[in-house]
Coordinates of N, CA and C in Angstrom, one line a residue:
X665 N 1.1 -1.2 0.1 CA -0.1 -0.3 0.0 C 0.5 1.6 -0.1
X666 N 0.7 2.3 -1.2 CA 1.1 2.7 -0.7 C 0.5 4.1 -0.5
X667 N 0.1 5.4 0.3 CA -0.4 6.4 -0.1 C 0.5 7.8 -0.4
X668 N -0.4 8.8 -1.0 CA -0.8 9.9 -2.2 C -1.8 10.4 -1.4
X669 N -1.0 11.7 -1.2 CA -1.6 13.2 -0.5 C -2.6 13.4 -0.9
X670 N -4.3 14.2 -1.4 CA -4.5 14.4 -2.4 C -6.4 15.2 -1.4
X671 N -5.9 16.1 -1.2 CA -7.5 17.4 -0.9 C -8.9 17.2 -1.9
X672 N -9.7 16.7 -1.5 CA -10.5 17.0 -2.5 C -11.0 17.9 -2.8
X673 N -10.8 19.3 -1.7 CA -11.6 20.6 -1.6 C -10.5 21.2 -2.1
X674 N -9.8 21.2 -3.1 CA -8.8 21.9 -4.0 C -8.4 21.0 -4.7
X675 N -9.0 22.0 -6.0 CA -8.9 22.4 -7.5 C -6.9 21.4 -6.8
X676 N -6.7 21.9 -6.9 CA -4.8 22.4 -7.1 C -4.3 21.5 -6.7
X677 N -4.6 20.1 -5.5 CA -4.5 19.8 -4.7 C -5.4 18.4 -5.5
X678 N -6.0 18.6 -5.9 CA -6.7 17.2 -7.5 C -5.6 17.7 -8.4
X679 N -5.7 18.4 -9.2 CA -4.4 18.3 -10.2 C -3.1 17.8 -9.8
X680 N -2.3 18.0 -8.5 CA -1.4 17.5 -8.1 C -1.2 16.1 -7.7
X681 N -2.0 15.6 -7.2 CA -2.1 14.4 -7.2 C -2.4 13.6 -8.1
X682 N -3.1 14.2 -9.6 CA -3.2 13.3 -10.5 C -2.0 12.9 -11.7
X683 N -1.1 14.2 -11.3 CA 0.3 14.5 -12.2 C 1.0 13.3 -11.6
X684 N 1.1 12.9 -10.3 CA 2.1 12.3 -9.3 C 1.7 10.8 -9.0
X685 N 0.6 10.3 -9.7 CA 0.5 9.2 -10.0 C 0.1 8.6 -11.1
X686 N -0.2 9.8 -12.7 CA 0.1 9.6 -13.8 C 2.3 8.7 -13.5
X687 N 2.4 9.9 -13.4 CA 3.9 9.7 -12.7 C 4.6 8.2 -13.4
X688 N 4.1 6.9 -12.1 CA 4.4 6.2 -11.6 C 4.0 5.2 -13.0
X689 N 3.3 5.0 -13.5 CA 3.2 4.8 -14.9 C 1.8 3.3 -14.4
X690 N 1.3 3.9 -13.6 CA 0.3 2.5 -12.6 C -1.3 2.3 -13.8
X691 N -1.0 1.8 -13.8 CA -2.5 0.9 -14.0 C -3.5 1.5 -13.5
X692 N -4.7 1.5 -13.2 CA -5.8 2.2 -12.5 C -7.2 1.3 -12.9
X693 N -7.0 0.0 -12.0 CA -8.5 -0.5 -12.0 C -9.6 -0.5 -11.8
X694 N -9.6 0.0 -10.5 CA -10.6 0.5 -9.0 C -10.3 2.1 -9.2
X695 N -11.2 2.7 -9.3 CA -11.2 4.4 -8.6 C -12.7 4.3 -7.2
X696 N -12.7 4.9 -6.4 CA -13.5 4.8 -5.9 C -13.9 6.5 -4.8
X697 N -15.0 6.6 -5.3 CA -15.4 8.3 -4.9 C -16.1 8.2 -3.5
X698 N -14.9 8.5 -2.4 CA -15.9 8.2 -1.3 C -15.8 9.4 -0.5
X699 N -14.7 10.4 -0.7 CA -14.0 11.7 0.2 C -16.2 12.3 0.6
X700 N -15.7 13.1 2.0 CA -17.4 13.8 2.0 C -17.7 14.8 3.7
X701 N -18.3 15.4 3.2 CA -18.4 16.0 4.6 C -20.4 16.2 4.7
X702 N -20.4 16.7 5.5 CA -21.9 16.6 5.7 C -22.7 17.6 7.5
X703 N -23.4 18.5 6.2 CA -24.0 19.4 7.5 C -24.0 20.7 8.0
X704 N -22.4 20.6 7.2 CA -21.4 21.5 7.9 C -22.2 23.2 7.3
X705 N -21.3 24.0 8.4 CA -22.1 25.2 8.4 C -21.4 25.5 7.3
X706 N -22.4 26.7 7.1 CA -21.7 27.2 5.8 C -20.4 28.3 5.6
X707 N -19.8 27.9 4.3 CA -18.6 28.4 4.5 C -17.9 27.0 3.2
X708 N -16.5 27.8 2.4 CA -16.0 27.5 1.7 C -14.8 26.2 0.9
X709 N -14.4 26.0 0.7 CA -13.6 25.6 0.1 C -12.4 26.2 -0.4
X710 N -11.2 25.8 -1.2 CA -10.5 27.0 -1.5 C -10.4 27.6 -2.5
X711 N -11.3 26.4 -3.1 CA -11.6 27.6 -4.9 C -12.8 27.9 -4.7
X712 N -13.5 28.2 -3.7 CA -14.8 29.5 -3.3 C -15.8 28.8 -3.8
X713 N -15.8 27.7 -3.9 CA -17.2 26.9 -4.0 C -17.8 26.2 -1.8
X714 N -19.2 26.8 -2.3 CA -20.0 25.9 -1.4 C -19.2 24.2 -0.9
X715 N -19.0 24.0 0.5 CA -18.1 22.6 0.8 C -18.3 21.7 1.1
X716 N -20.2 21.1 0.7 CA -20.8 20.6 0.6 C -20.2 20.2 -1.6
X717 N -20.8 20.8 -2.1 CA -21.3 20.8 -3.5 C -19.4 20.7 -4.1
X718 N -19.2 22.0 -4.0 CA -17.5 21.6 -4.4 C -16.4 20.4 -3.2
X719 N -17.0 20.1 -2.1 CA -15.8 18.6 -1.7 C -16.7 17.2 -1.9
X720 N -17.7 17.2 -1.6 CA -18.9 15.8 -2.4 C -18.9 15.6 -3.4
X721 N -18.9 16.8 -4.2 CA -19.2 16.8 -5.4 C -18.2 16.7 -6.9
X722 N -18.5 18.4 -6.6 CA -17.2 18.5 -6.7 C -15.5 18.0 -7.8
X723 N -14.8 17.8 -6.2 CA -13.7 17.2 -6.6 C -13.7 15.5 -6.6
X724 N -15.1 15.4 -6.6 CA -15.1 14.1 -7.5 C -15.1 13.4 -9.4
X725 N -15.6 14.9 -8.8 CA -15.9 14.8 -10.2 C -14.6 15.4 -11.9
X726 N -14.0 16.5 -11.0 CA -12.4 17.2 -11.8 C -11.9 16.1 -11.8
X727 N -12.0 15.0 -10.0 CA -10.5 14.1 -10.0 C -10.9 12.3 -11.3
X728 N -12.2 12.3 -11.2 CA -12.6 11.0 -12.1 C -12.1 11.6 -13.8
X729 N -12.5 12.9 -14.1 CA -12.3 13.4 -14.8 C -10.8 13.2 -15.4
X730 N -9.7 13.6 -14.9 CA -8.3 14.2 -14.8 C -8.3 12.4 -15.4
X731 N -8.9 11.3 -14.0 CA -8.1 9.9 -14.2 C -9.0 9.1 -15.8
X732 N -9.7 9.7 -16.2 CA -10.3 9.2 -16.9 C -9.6 8.4 -17.9
X733 N -8.2 9.3 -18.9 CA -7.5 8.2 -20.1 C -6.9 7.5 -19.1
X734 N -6.3 6.9 -18.2 CA -6.1 5.8 -17.4 C -6.5 4.9 -17.3
X735 N -7.4 4.9 -17.2 CA -8.6 4.0 -15.9 C -9.6 3.6 -18.1
X736 N -9.3 3.9 -18.8 CA -9.1 3.9 -20.0 C -9.0 2.6 -20.6
X737 N -7.2 3.1 -20.5 CA -6.1 1.8 -20.7 C -6.0 0.9 -20.2
X738 N -6.3 0.7 -18.6 CA -6.4 0.2 -18.1 C -7.4 -1.3 -17.9
X739 N -8.9 -0.8 -18.0 CA -9.7 -1.8 -18.9 C -9.4 -2.4 -19.9
X740 N -9.7 -3.6 -20.1 CA -9.9 -4.2 -20.8 C -11.3 -5.0 -21.3
X741 N -11.7 -6.1 -22.1 CA -13.2 -6.6 -22.4 C -13.5 -7.4 -21.5
X742 N -12.6 -8.1 -21.1 CA -12.9 -9.0 -20.3 C -12.6 -8.6 -18.4
X743 N -12.1 -7.5 -18.2 CA -11.6 -6.7 -16.7 C -11.7 -5.5 -17.4
X744 N -12.9 -4.7 -16.8 CA -13.8 -3.7 -16.9 C -12.4 -3.0 -15.9
X745 N -12.3 -1.7 -16.4 CA -12.1 -0.2 -14.9 C -13.1 -0.3 -14.4
X746 N -13.2 0.4 -13.7 CA -14.3 -0.1 -12.8 C -14.5 1.8 -11.9
X747 N -16.0 2.1 -12.2 CA -15.7 3.5 -10.9 C -16.8 3.2 -10.2
X748 N -16.6 3.8 -9.1 CA -17.7 3.6 -7.5 C -17.5 4.8 -7.1
X749 N -18.3 5.3 -7.2 CA -19.1 6.8 -6.2 C -20.2 7.1 -5.9
X750 N -19.2 6.6 -4.3 CA -20.5 6.8 -3.4 C -21.4 8.0 -2.5
X751 N -23.3 7.7 -3.0 CA -24.0 8.9 -2.6 C -24.6 8.1 -1.4
X752 N -25.3 8.4 -1.1 CA -27.1 8.7 0.1 C -27.8 8.0 0.1
X753 N -28.9 7.8 0.5 CA -30.0 8.0 0.7 C -31.2 9.1 0.3
X754 N -30.0 9.7 0.7 CA -30.4 11.3 1.4 C -30.8 11.9 -0.1
X755 N -29.9 12.0 -1.3 CA -30.5 12.0 -2.8 C -31.7 12.1 -3.4
X756 N -32.2 11.3 -3.0 CA -33.9 11.3 -2.8 C -34.6 12.4 -3.0
X757 N -34.7 13.5 -1.4 CA -35.1 14.1 -0.9 C -34.6 16.1 -1.9
X758 N -32.9 15.1 -2.7 CA -32.6 16.0 -3.5 C -32.9 17.0 -4.0
X759 N -32.7 18.6 -4.1 CA -33.0 18.9 -5.0 C -32.2 20.1 -5.3
X760 N -31.5 19.7 -7.2 CA -30.4 20.4 -7.8 C -30.8 21.8 -9.1
X761 N -30.3 22.7 -7.8 CA -30.6 24.5 -8.5 C -29.5 24.6 -9.6
X762 N -29.8 24.5 -11.0 CA -29.0 24.8 -11.3 C -28.8 26.1 -11.2
X763 N -29.7 27.1 -11.3 CA -29.0 28.5 -11.1 C -28.3 28.8 -9.5
X764 N -28.2 28.3 -9.2 CA -27.7 28.0 -7.7 C -27.1 26.9 -7.1
X765 N -26.0 26.4 -8.0 CA -25.6 25.1 -7.2 C -24.7 25.7 -5.8
X766 N -24.4 26.8 -5.6 CA -23.3 27.7 -4.9 C -24.3 27.3 -3.5
X767 N -25.7 26.9 -3.1 CA -26.3 28.1 -2.3 C -26.1 28.9 -1.9
X768 N -26.4 29.9 -2.7 CA -25.6 31.7 -2.1 C -27.0 32.0 -1.7
X769 N -28.7 32.0 -2.5 CA -29.4 32.8 -2.2 C -30.1 32.1 -0.4
X770 N -29.9 30.4 -0.6 CA -30.8 30.3 0.8 C -30.0 29.3 1.3
X771 N -29.0 29.0 2.3 CA -28.2 28.7 2.6 C -28.5 26.9 3.6
X772 N -28.8 25.6 3.3 CA -29.2 24.8 4.6 C -28.5 24.5 4.1
X773 N -28.2 23.4 5.4 CA -26.8 21.9 5.5 C -27.7 20.8 5.1
X774 N -28.9 20.2 5.4 CA -29.4 19.3 4.9 C -30.1 19.2 2.9
X775 N -30.4 20.4 2.9 CA -30.0 20.6 1.2 C -28.8 21.1 -0.2
X776 N -27.5 22.0 1.0 CA -26.9 21.5 0.2 C -25.8 19.4 0.1
X777 N -26.0 19.5 1.3 CA -25.4 18.0 1.8 C -26.9 16.7 0.6
X778 N -27.9 16.9 0.6 CA -28.7 16.6 -0.1 C -28.1 16.4 -2.0
X779 N -27.6 18.2 -2.5 CA -28.0 18.3 -3.2 C -26.8 17.8 -3.7
X780 N -25.5 17.6 -3.2 CA -24.3 16.9 -3.8 C -24.8 15.6 -3.7
X781 N -25.7 15.2 -3.1 CA -25.5 12.9 -3.2 C -26.7 13.5 -4.3
X782 N -27.2 14.3 -4.9 CA -28.1 14.2 -6.0 C -27.4 13.7 -7.5
X783 N -26.3 14.9 -7.2 CA -24.9 15.6 -8.4 C -24.3 13.8 -8.3
X784 N -23.8 14.0 -7.4 CA -23.2 12.3 -7.8 C -24.0 11.4 -7.8
X785 N -25.1 11.4 -8.4 CA -26.3 10.0 -9.3 C -25.9 10.8 -10.5
X786 N -26.5 12.0 -10.5 CA -26.5 12.1 -11.7 C -25.1 12.2 -13.1
X787 N -24.6 12.6 -12.0 CA -23.3 12.3 -13.1 C -23.0 11.6 -13.2
X788 N -22.8 9.8 -12.2 CA -22.7 8.1 -12.5 C -23.0 8.4 -13.8
X789 N -24.5 8.9 -13.8 CA -25.4 8.5 -14.8 C -25.0 9.0 -16.6
X790 N -24.8 10.3 -16.5 CA -23.6 11.5 -17.6 C -22.7 10.5 -18.0
X791 N -22.1 9.7 -17.1 CA -20.7 9.3 -16.8 C -20.9 8.0 -17.4
X792 N -21.7 7.2 -17.3 CA -21.7 6.0 -18.0 C -22.4 5.7 -19.2
X793 N -22.9 6.5 -20.0 CA -23.3 7.1 -21.2 C -21.9 7.9 -21.6
X794 N -21.7 8.4 -21.4 CA -20.1 8.7 -22.0 C -19.2 7.7 -22.4
X795 N -19.4 6.7 -21.4 CA -17.9 6.3 -21.7 C -18.9 4.3 -22.5
X796 N -20.5 4.6 -22.8 CA -20.1 3.5 -23.6 C -20.8 4.2 -24.9
X797 N -20.9 4.9 -24.7 CA -21.4 5.8 -26.3 C -19.5 5.8 -27.5
X798 N -18.4 5.8 -26.0 CA -17.0 6.1 -26.5 C -16.5 5.0 -26.4
X799 N -17.3 3.6 -26.1 CA -17.1 2.3 -26.2 C -15.9 1.8 -25.1
X800 N -15.9 2.4 -24.3 CA -14.6 2.3 -23.0 C -15.1 1.1 -22.1
X801 N -13.7 0.5 -21.7 CA -13.6 -0.3 -21.0 C -13.7 -0.3 -19.8
X802 N -14.6 0.7 -19.5 CA -14.9 1.3 -18.3 C -16.3 1.6 -17.8
X803 N -17.0 0.8 -15.9 CA -18.2 1.2 -15.8 C -18.4 1.8 -15.0
X804 N -19.6 2.7 -14.8 CA -19.5 3.8 -13.1 C -20.9 3.1 -12.7
X805 N -20.9 3.4 -11.6 CA -21.3 2.4 -10.3 C -21.4 3.4 -9.2
X806 N -22.8 3.7 -8.8 CA -22.7 4.6 -7.3 C -23.6 3.5 -6.6
X807 N -23.0 4.2 -5.6 CA -23.4 3.0 -4.2 C -23.9 4.2 -3.1
X808 N -24.8 3.3 -2.5 CA -25.8 3.7 -1.1 C -24.7 3.3 -0.1
X809 N -24.0 3.6 0.9 CA -24.0 3.2 1.9 C -25.1 2.4 2.9
X810 N -25.7 2.7 3.0 CA -26.4 2.9 4.1 C -26.3 3.9 5.4
X811 N -26.9 3.9 6.5 CA -26.4 4.9 8.0 C -25.3 3.8 8.6
X812 N -24.3 4.6 8.3 CA -22.7 3.8 8.6 C -22.4 4.4 10.3
X813 N -22.0 4.2 10.9 CA -21.3 4.9 12.6 C -19.3 5.4 12.5
X814 N -20.0 6.3 11.6 CA -19.2 7.1 11.2 C -18.5 8.7 12.2
X815 N -17.5 9.5 12.1 CA -17.4 10.6 12.0 C -18.2 11.4 10.9
X816 N -18.3 11.4 10.7 CA -19.5 11.8 9.0 C -20.8 13.2 10.2
X817 N -21.3 12.2 11.3 CA -22.0 12.8 12.0 C -22.0 13.8 13.3
X818 N -20.3 14.8 13.3 CA -20.1 15.5 13.6 C -20.9 17.0 14.0
X819 N -21.0 17.1 12.9 CA -22.1 18.7 12.8 C -23.1 17.9 13.2
X820 N -23.9 17.1 13.2 CA -25.7 17.0 13.6 C -25.8 18.1 15.0
X821 N -27.0 18.0 14.9 CA -27.6 18.9 16.1 C -27.0 17.7 17.5
X822 N -27.0 18.4 19.4 CA -25.9 17.3 20.1 C -27.1 15.9 20.6
X823 N -28.4 17.0 20.1 CA -29.4 16.1 20.5 C -29.9 14.6 19.7
X824 N -29.6 15.0 18.3 CA -29.4 13.6 17.3 C -27.6 12.5 17.5
X825 N -26.9 13.8 18.4 CA -25.6 12.7 18.4 C -25.9 11.8 19.6
X826 N -26.8 12.1 20.8 CA -26.8 11.3 22.3 C -27.8 10.4 21.6
X827 N -28.5 10.5 20.9 CA -29.7 9.1 20.1 C -28.6 8.4 18.8
X828 N -27.5 9.2 18.7 CA -27.4 8.3 17.8 C -25.8 7.5 19.3
X829 N -26.0 7.7 19.8 CA -24.7 7.6 20.7 C -25.1 6.2 20.8
X830 N -26.8 6.4 21.8 CA -27.8 5.5 22.4 C -28.2 4.1 21.6
X831 N -28.1 4.7 20.3 CA -28.2 3.5 19.5 C -28.0 3.3 18.0
X832 N -27.0 3.1 18.2 CA -25.9 3.6 16.8 C -25.8 1.3 16.9
X833 N -25.2 0.9 18.0 CA -25.4 -1.0 17.8 C -26.4 -1.0 17.5
X834 N -28.0 -0.3 17.8 CA -28.9 -1.5 16.2 C -29.1 -1.1 15.4
X835 N -29.0 0.4 15.3 CA -29.8 0.9 13.8 C -28.9 1.7 12.8
X836 N -27.4 1.5 13.4 CA -26.5 1.8 11.9 C -25.5 0.6 11.9
X837 N -25.0 1.4 11.0 CA -23.9 -0.1 10.2 C -22.8 0.0 11.1
X838 N -21.8 -0.7 10.7 CA -20.1 -0.6 11.4 C -19.3 0.5 10.0
X839 N -18.7 0.3 10.1 CA -17.5 1.0 8.9 C -17.6 0.0 7.9
X840 N -17.4 -1.2 8.5 CA -16.8 -2.3 7.3 C -18.3 -2.6 7.1
X841 N -19.5 -3.0 7.5 CA -20.4 -3.5 6.9 C -21.0 -2.3 6.2
X842 N -20.7 -1.0 6.2 CA -20.7 0.0 5.4 C -19.7 -0.2 3.7
X843 N -18.9 -0.5 4.2 CA -18.3 -0.4 3.4 C -18.5 -1.7 1.9
X844 N -18.8 -2.5 2.7 CA -19.9 -4.1 1.6 C -20.3 -4.0 0.3
X845 N -21.3 -2.9 0.0 CA -21.4 -2.8 -1.3 C -20.5 -2.0 -2.3
X846 N -19.4 -1.1 -2.0 CA -18.3 -0.1 -1.9 C -17.8 -1.6 -2.7
X847 N -17.2 -2.1 -2.0 CA -16.4 -3.4 -2.2 C -17.2 -4.5 -3.3
X848 N -18.2 -4.6 -2.8 CA -18.6 -5.8 -4.0 C -19.0 -4.8 -5.3
X849 N -19.3 -3.3 -5.4 CA -19.1 -2.8 -6.8 C -17.7 -3.0 -7.8
X850 N -17.2 -2.7 -6.5 CA -15.4 -3.3 -7.1 C -14.8 -3.8 -7.6
X851 N -15.0 -5.3 -6.9 CA -14.5 -6.2 -7.1 C -15.2 -7.9 -7.5
X852 N -16.5 -7.3 -7.8 CA -17.8 -8.6 -7.5 C -17.7 -8.9 -8.5
X853 N -17.1 -10.4 -9.5 CA -18.1 -10.8 -10.7 C -19.4 -10.7 -12.0
X854 N -20.1 -10.6 -10.4 CA -21.5 -10.0 -11.1 C -21.5 -8.7 -11.4
X855 N -20.5 -7.6 -11.2 CA -21.0 -6.6 -11.7 C -19.8 -6.3 -13.3
X856 N -19.5 -7.1 -13.3 CA -18.4 -7.3 -14.8 C -18.8 -6.6 -15.6
X857 N -19.2 -5.3 -16.1 CA -19.2 -5.2 -17.2 C -20.6 -4.5 -17.2
X858 N -21.3 -4.3 -16.4 CA -22.4 -3.7 -15.0 C -22.5 -2.2 -14.8
X859 N -22.3 -1.4 -15.7 CA -22.5 0.2 -15.4 C -24.4 0.7 -14.9
X860 N -24.3 2.4 -14.8 CA -25.1 3.0 -14.5 C -26.1 2.4 -13.6
X861 N -25.4 1.8 -12.6 CA -26.2 0.9 -11.8 C -26.5 2.0 -10.5
X862 N -27.5 1.7 -9.8 CA -27.6 2.1 -8.5 C -27.9 1.4 -7.5
X863 N -26.6 0.7 -6.6 CA -26.9 -0.6 -5.0 C -26.6 0.3 -4.0
X864 N -27.8 -1.0 -3.1 CA -28.1 -1.1 -1.8 C -27.6 -2.0 -1.1
X865 N -27.1 -2.0 -0.1 CA -26.8 -3.7 0.2 C -26.5 -4.8 -0.8
X866 N -25.8 -4.9 -2.0 CA -25.1 -5.2 -2.7 C -26.6 -5.5 -3.7
X867 N -27.4 -4.9 -3.5 CA -28.5 -5.1 -4.8 C -28.4 -4.3 -5.6
X868 N -28.9 -4.0 -7.2 CA -29.1 -2.9 -7.5 C -30.3 -2.7 -7.1
X869 N -31.1 -1.1 -7.0 CA -32.1 0.0 -7.4 C -32.5 0.3 -7.9
X870 N -33.9 1.7 -7.7 CA -34.1 2.4 -8.4 C -34.1 4.0 -7.2
X871 N -33.0 4.3 -8.7 CA -32.6 5.8 -7.7 C -33.5 6.6 -7.8
X872 N -34.1 8.0 -7.2 CA -33.8 9.2 -7.4 C -34.9 9.6 -8.8
X873 N -36.0 9.1 -9.2 CA -36.3 10.0 -10.4 C -35.9 10.6 -11.0
X874 N -35.9 11.8 -10.4 CA -35.5 12.8 -10.9 C -33.5 12.3 -11.3
X875 N -33.4 11.7 -10.9 CA -31.5 11.2 -11.2 C -31.4 10.5 -12.9
X876 N -32.6 10.0 -13.6 CA -33.0 9.2 -14.4 C -33.1 10.5 -15.4
X877 N -33.2 12.2 -15.6 CA -33.0 13.5 -16.3 C -31.6 13.9 -17.4
X878 N -32.1 13.0 -18.7 CA -30.9 12.7 -19.1 C -30.2 14.2 -19.8
X879 N -31.7 15.4 -19.7 CA -31.6 16.8 -20.2 C -30.1 17.4 -18.8
X880 N -31.0 17.0 -18.0 CA -30.9 17.6 -16.9 C -28.9 17.2 -16.4
X881 N -28.7 15.9 -16.2 CA -27.0 15.3 -16.8 C -26.7 15.8 -17.5
X882 N -27.3 16.4 -18.5 CA -26.2 17.0 -19.3 C -25.8 18.6 -18.8
X883 N -27.0 19.2 -18.9 CA -26.7 20.4 -18.0 C -25.7 20.2 -16.7
X884 N -25.8 20.3 -16.2 CA -24.9 19.5 -15.0 C -23.4 19.0 -15.2
X885 N -23.1 18.2 -16.0 CA -21.7 18.2 -16.8 C -21.2 19.1 -17.3
X886 N -21.7 19.8 -18.1 CA -21.6 21.1 -18.8 C -20.7 22.3 -18.0
X887 N -22.4 22.4 -17.0 CA -21.6 23.4 -16.1 C -20.6 22.8 -14.8
X888 N -20.7 21.5 -14.5 CA -19.0 21.1 -13.8 C -17.9 21.3 -14.3
X889 N -17.9 21.1 -15.7 CA -16.5 21.2 -16.5 C -16.5 23.0 -16.3
X890 N -17.3 23.8 -16.7 CA -17.1 25.3 -16.3 C -15.9 25.7 -15.4
X891 N -16.8 24.9 -14.0 CA -16.5 25.4 -12.9 C -15.1 24.8 -12.7
X892 N -15.2 23.7 -12.8 CA -13.4 22.8 -12.9 C -12.4 23.2 -13.7
X893 N -13.1 24.2 -14.2 CA -11.9 24.2 -16.1 C -11.1 23.1 -16.7
X894 N -12.4 22.8 -16.7 CA -11.9 21.4 -18.3 C -12.5 21.3 -19.0
X895 N -12.4 21.1 -20.4 CA -13.2 21.1 -21.6 C -14.6 20.1 -21.1
X896 N -15.5 20.4 -21.9 CA -16.7 19.3 -22.5 C -16.3 19.1 -23.7
X897 N -16.0 18.0 -23.8 CA -15.8 17.6 -25.1 C -17.2 16.5 -24.8
X898 N -17.6 15.9 -23.6 CA -19.4 14.7 -23.5 C -19.8 15.6 -24.7
X899 N -20.4 17.1 -24.2 CA -20.9 18.2 -25.2 C -21.1 17.4 -26.5
X900 N -20.6 17.2 -27.3 CA -21.4 16.9 -29.1 C -21.4 15.5 -28.5
X901 N -21.6 14.5 -27.1 CA -22.0 13.6 -27.9 C -23.0 13.5 -27.5
X902 N -24.4 12.4 -28.1 CA -25.4 12.3 -28.3 C -25.9 11.6 -26.4

């Protein structure tokens, strides 16, 4: 195991990480997008993005796009490279505000978090469409890990923290249990060649209806490219 530092809240750090990784000339068979914050007070990333949207979504959007060429070169017909993005059931109540992705008009920690998780599902579906259109041996899937007992809840109201402390053993998954579906998506033979899936408890399930809106997927992709400063070659694809 070799550690390479990458701060998903910094576009500069992401680009430096990709440079370091590419310099090693290593193949890339599995990319798991799993960084995130939840219900943080209103604040910005180093690039001025609202933190939920900037770290949870845009950081992974840029990282994945910068690594796509390596992923495409690493995948084969019999063994596709795999991209697994971790979302949340919160995406079901999320609303994507294309005219205010930074939540400047009215900030809500819950709304901003849910929007970032919905954006990850829309991103995954659009990415899989583009990979298929290009004939790439890469698949993209999105995972709901469930309610997991981690430090992600450190910004919730103190009453919720007390309830969590008292009931975690009964209602929350352990980190190991929470990782099971991500691992399933990354290595299971059953997922070979399968992309564009929303997975929960190691099973394919239906995501929010709005996530299947192809026009919304396209518009979010185009806007995201502008935000992170990469070319939107995908806009020329159907």
